[in-house]
mmCIF file of C-alpha atoms in Angstrom:
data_model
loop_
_atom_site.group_PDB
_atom_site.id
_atom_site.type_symbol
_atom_site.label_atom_id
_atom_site.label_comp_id
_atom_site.label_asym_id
_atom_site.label_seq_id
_atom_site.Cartn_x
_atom_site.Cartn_y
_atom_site.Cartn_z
ATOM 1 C CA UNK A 1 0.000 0.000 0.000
ATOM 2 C CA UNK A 2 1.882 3.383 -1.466
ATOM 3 C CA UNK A 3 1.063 6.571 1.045
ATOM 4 C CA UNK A 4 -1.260 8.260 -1.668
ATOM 5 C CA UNK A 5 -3.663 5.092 -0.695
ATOM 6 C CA UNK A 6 -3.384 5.645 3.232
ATOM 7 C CA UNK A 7 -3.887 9.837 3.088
ATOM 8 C CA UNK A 8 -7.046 8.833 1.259
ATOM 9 C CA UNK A 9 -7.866 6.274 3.282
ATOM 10 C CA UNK A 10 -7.733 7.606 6.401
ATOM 11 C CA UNK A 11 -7.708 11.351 5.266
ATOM 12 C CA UNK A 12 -5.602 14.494 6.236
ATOM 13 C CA UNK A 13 -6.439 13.001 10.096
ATOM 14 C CA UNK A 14 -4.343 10.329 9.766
ATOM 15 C CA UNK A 15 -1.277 12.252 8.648
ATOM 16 C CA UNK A 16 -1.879 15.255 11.787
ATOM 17 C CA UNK A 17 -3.220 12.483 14.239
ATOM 18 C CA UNK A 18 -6.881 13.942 14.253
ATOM 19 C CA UNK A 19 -5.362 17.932 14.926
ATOM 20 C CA UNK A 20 -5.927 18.679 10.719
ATOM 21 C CA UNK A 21 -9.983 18.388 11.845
ATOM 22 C CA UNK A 22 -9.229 21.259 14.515
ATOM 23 C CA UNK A 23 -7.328 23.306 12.605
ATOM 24 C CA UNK A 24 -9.487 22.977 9.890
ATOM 25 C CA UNK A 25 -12.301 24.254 11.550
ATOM 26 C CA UNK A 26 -10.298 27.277 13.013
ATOM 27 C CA UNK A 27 -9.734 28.304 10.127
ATOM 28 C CA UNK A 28 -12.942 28.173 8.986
ATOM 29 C CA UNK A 29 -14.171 29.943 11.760
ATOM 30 C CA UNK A 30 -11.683 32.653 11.486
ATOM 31 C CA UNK A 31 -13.153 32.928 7.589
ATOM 32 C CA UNK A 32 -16.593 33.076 8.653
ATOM 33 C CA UNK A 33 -15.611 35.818 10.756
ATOM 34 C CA UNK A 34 -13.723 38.054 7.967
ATOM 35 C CA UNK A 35 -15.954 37.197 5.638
ATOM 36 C CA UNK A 36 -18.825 39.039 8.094
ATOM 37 C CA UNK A 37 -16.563 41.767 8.318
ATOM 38 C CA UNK A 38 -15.984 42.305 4.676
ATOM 39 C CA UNK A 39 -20.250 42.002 4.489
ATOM 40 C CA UNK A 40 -20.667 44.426 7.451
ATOM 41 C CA UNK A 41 -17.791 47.279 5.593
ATOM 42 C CA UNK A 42 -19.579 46.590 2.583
ATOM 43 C CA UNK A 43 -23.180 47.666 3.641
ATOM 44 C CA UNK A 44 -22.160 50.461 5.078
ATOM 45 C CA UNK A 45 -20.492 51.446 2.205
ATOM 46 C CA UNK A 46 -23.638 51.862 -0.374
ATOM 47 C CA UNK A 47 -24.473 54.941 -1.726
ATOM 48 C CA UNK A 48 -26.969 56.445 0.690
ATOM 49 C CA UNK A 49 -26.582 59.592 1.752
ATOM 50 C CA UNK A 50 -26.973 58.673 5.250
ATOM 51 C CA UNK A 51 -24.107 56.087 5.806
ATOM 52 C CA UNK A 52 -21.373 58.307 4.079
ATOM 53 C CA UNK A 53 -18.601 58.771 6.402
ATOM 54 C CA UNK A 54 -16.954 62.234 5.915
ATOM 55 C CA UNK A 55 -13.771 63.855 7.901
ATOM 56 C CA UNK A 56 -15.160 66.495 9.937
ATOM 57 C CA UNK A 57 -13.428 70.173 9.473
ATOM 58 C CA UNK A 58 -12.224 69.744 13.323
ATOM 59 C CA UNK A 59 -10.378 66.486 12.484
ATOM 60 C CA UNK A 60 -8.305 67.966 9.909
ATOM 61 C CA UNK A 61 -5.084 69.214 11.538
ATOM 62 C CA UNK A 62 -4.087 72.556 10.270
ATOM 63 C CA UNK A 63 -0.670 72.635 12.263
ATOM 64 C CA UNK A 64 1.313 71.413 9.254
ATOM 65 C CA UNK A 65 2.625 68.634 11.406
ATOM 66 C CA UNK A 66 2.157 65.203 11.257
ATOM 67 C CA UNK A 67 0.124 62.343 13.223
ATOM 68 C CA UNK A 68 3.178 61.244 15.190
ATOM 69 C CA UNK A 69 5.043 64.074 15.081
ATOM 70 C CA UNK A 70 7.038 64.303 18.373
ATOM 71 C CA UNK A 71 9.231 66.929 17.998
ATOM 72 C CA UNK A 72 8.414 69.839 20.070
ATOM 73 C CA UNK A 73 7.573 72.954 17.365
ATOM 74 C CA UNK A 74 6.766 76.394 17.324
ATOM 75 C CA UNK A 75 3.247 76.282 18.174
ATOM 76 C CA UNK A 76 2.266 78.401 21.332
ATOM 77 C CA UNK A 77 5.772 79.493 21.943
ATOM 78 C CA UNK A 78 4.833 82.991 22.441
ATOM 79 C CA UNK A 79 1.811 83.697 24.308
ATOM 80 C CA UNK A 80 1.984 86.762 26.239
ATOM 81 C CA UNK A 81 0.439 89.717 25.194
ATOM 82 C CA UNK A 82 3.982 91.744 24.923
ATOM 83 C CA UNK A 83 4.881 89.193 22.185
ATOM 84 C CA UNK A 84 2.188 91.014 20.124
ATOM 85 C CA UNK A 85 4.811 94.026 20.182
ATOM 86 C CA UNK A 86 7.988 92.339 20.317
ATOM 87 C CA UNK A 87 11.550 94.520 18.830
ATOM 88 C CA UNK A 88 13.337 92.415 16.719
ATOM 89 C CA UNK A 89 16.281 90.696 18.565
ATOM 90 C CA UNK A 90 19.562 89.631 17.212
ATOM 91 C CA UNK A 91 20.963 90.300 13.694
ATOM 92 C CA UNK A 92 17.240 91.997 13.278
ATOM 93 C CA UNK A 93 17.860 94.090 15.982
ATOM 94 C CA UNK A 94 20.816 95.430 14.339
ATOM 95 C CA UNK A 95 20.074 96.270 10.951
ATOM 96 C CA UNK A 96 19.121 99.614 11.017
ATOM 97 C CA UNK A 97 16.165 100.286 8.438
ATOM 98 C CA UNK A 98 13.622 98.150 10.801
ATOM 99 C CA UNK A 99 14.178 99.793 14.268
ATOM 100 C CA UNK A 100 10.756 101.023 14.778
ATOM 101 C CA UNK A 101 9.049 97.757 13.124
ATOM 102 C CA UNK A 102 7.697 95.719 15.498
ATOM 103 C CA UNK A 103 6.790 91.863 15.380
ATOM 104 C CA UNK A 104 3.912 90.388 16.053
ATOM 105 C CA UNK A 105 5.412 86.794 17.734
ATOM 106 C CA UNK A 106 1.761 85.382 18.267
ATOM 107 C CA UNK A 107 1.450 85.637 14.545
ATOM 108 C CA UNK A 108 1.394 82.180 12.198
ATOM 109 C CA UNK A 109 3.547 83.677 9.702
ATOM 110 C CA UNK A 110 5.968 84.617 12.855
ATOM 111 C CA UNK A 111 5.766 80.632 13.735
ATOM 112 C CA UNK A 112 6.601 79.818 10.317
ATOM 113 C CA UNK A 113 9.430 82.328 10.320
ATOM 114 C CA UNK A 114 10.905 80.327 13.250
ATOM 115 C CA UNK A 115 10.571 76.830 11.388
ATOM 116 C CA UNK A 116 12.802 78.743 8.275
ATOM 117 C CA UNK A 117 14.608 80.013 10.886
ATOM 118 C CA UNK A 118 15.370 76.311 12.453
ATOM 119 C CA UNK A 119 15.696 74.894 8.840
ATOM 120 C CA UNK A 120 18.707 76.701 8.413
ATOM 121 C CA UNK A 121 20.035 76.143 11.781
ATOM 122 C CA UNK A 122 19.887 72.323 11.236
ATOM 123 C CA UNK A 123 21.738 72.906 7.709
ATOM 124 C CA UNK A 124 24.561 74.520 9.576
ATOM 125 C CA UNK A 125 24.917 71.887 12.209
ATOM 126 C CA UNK A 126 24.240 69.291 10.131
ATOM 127 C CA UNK A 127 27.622 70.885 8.238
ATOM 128 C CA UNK A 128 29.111 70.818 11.224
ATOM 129 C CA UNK A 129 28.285 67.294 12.097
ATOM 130 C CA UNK A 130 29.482 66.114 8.827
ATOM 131 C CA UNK A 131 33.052 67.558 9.429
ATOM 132 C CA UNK A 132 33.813 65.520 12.133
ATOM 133 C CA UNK A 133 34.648 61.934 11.976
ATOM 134 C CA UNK A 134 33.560 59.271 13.632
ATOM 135 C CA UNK A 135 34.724 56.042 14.855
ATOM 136 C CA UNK A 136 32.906 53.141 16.339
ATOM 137 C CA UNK A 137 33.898 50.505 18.674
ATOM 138 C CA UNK A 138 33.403 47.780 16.639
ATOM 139 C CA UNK A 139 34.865 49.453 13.656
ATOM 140 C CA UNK A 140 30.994 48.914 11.439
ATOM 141 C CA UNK A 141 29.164 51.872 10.210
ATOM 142 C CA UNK A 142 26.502 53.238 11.504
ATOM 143 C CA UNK A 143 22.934 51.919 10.962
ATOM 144 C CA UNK A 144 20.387 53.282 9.663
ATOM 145 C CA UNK A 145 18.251 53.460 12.993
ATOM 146 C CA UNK A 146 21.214 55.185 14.217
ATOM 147 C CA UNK A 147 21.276 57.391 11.948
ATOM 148 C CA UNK A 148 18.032 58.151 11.634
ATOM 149 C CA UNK A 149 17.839 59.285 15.544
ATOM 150 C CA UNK A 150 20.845 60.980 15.364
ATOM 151 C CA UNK A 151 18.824 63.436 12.458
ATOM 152 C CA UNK A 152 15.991 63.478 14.461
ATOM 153 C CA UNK A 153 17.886 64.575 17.955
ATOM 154 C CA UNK A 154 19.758 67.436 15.435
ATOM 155 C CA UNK A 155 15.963 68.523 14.337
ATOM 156 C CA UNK A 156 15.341 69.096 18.230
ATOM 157 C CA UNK A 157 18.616 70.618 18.804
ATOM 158 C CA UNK A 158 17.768 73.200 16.283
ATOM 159 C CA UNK A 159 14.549 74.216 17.699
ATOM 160 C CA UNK A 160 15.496 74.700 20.643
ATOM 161 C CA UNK A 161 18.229 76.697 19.747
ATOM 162 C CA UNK A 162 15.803 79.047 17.323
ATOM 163 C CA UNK A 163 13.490 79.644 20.300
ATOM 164 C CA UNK A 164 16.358 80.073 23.042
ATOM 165 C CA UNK A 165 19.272 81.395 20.882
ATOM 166 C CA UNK A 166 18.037 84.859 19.656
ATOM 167 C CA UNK A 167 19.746 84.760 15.949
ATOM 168 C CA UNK A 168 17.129 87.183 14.726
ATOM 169 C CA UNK A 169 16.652 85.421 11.186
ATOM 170 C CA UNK A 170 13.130 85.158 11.882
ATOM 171 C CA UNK A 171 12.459 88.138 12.801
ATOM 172 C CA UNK A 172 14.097 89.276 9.847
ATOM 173 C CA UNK A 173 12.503 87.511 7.606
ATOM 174 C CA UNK A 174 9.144 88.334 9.189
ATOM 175 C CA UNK A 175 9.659 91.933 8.340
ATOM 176 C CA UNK A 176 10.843 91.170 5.172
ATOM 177 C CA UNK A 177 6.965 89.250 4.495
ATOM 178 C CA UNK A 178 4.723 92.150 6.601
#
């Protein structure tokens, strides 16, 4: 007797000792139960006015950041009502033509001043990171994760310098835009 003969004697049981029958019906189970899920997205998915899921206008996020996002940003940096008079500060403060300007810091286009302001601030130590070289321990490369994190720690490193630092680029380039 050849073992074609036996599996179809004694089916798919005899070859898993009886646990084919279980799994068999797990796994019918488990398609019953996507198979009611795909019917249940499906009805709620016809054409009626009533069942149309929309994004509400308060869902949409208008910060210009991302879901996830964890770096800490410009957002509500400058609250007080002073900052809705600020002088410019720094290189700003020192150019002469824009001494009696004053900046609104409460302002959006002030925020996105600052994130200009931080973009460049990351190019320059990013420049800076890049001229010094690096060994490791074990004498490999960095990986990527590494990598990665490192970037992401420089992106927080120059935010917090824009907001603490007092360059003045943004409040340069905020006068430049009013």
């Amino acid at each position: 007797m050849n073992q074609i003969d036996s599996i179809g004697a004694g089916g798919i049981s005899a070859i898993t000792n009886g646990l084919g029958a279980a799994q068999s019906a797990r796994i019918s189970q488990e398609m019953n139960k996507f198979q009611g899920l795909i019917e249940a997205v499906q009805s709620n998915m016809d054409n009626s006015d009533e069942n149309k899921t929309t994004l509400a206008s308060s869902q949409v996020n208008t910060s210009g950041r991302l879901s996830g996002d964890y770096t800490s940003g410009f957002a509500g940096t400058f609250t007080a009502a002073a900052d809705r008079t600020a002088l410019p500060s720094g290189a700003a403060a020192n150019s002469g033509s824009h001494t009696a300007q004053t900046i609104d810091k409460t302002s959006k286009l002030y925020e996105k001043s600052l994130e200009l302001e931080s973009y460049f601030v990351k190019i320059m130590l990013s420049s800076m990171r890049n001229s010094v070289t690096k060994t490791s321990l074990n004498g490999e490369e960095n990986s990527y994760a590494q990598k990665m994190y490192e970037d992401m720690l420089y992106d927080e490193l120059a935010t917090v310098m824009t907001k603490n630092a007092g360059f003045g680029l943004a409040d340069q380039i905020y006068m430049q835009l009013v």
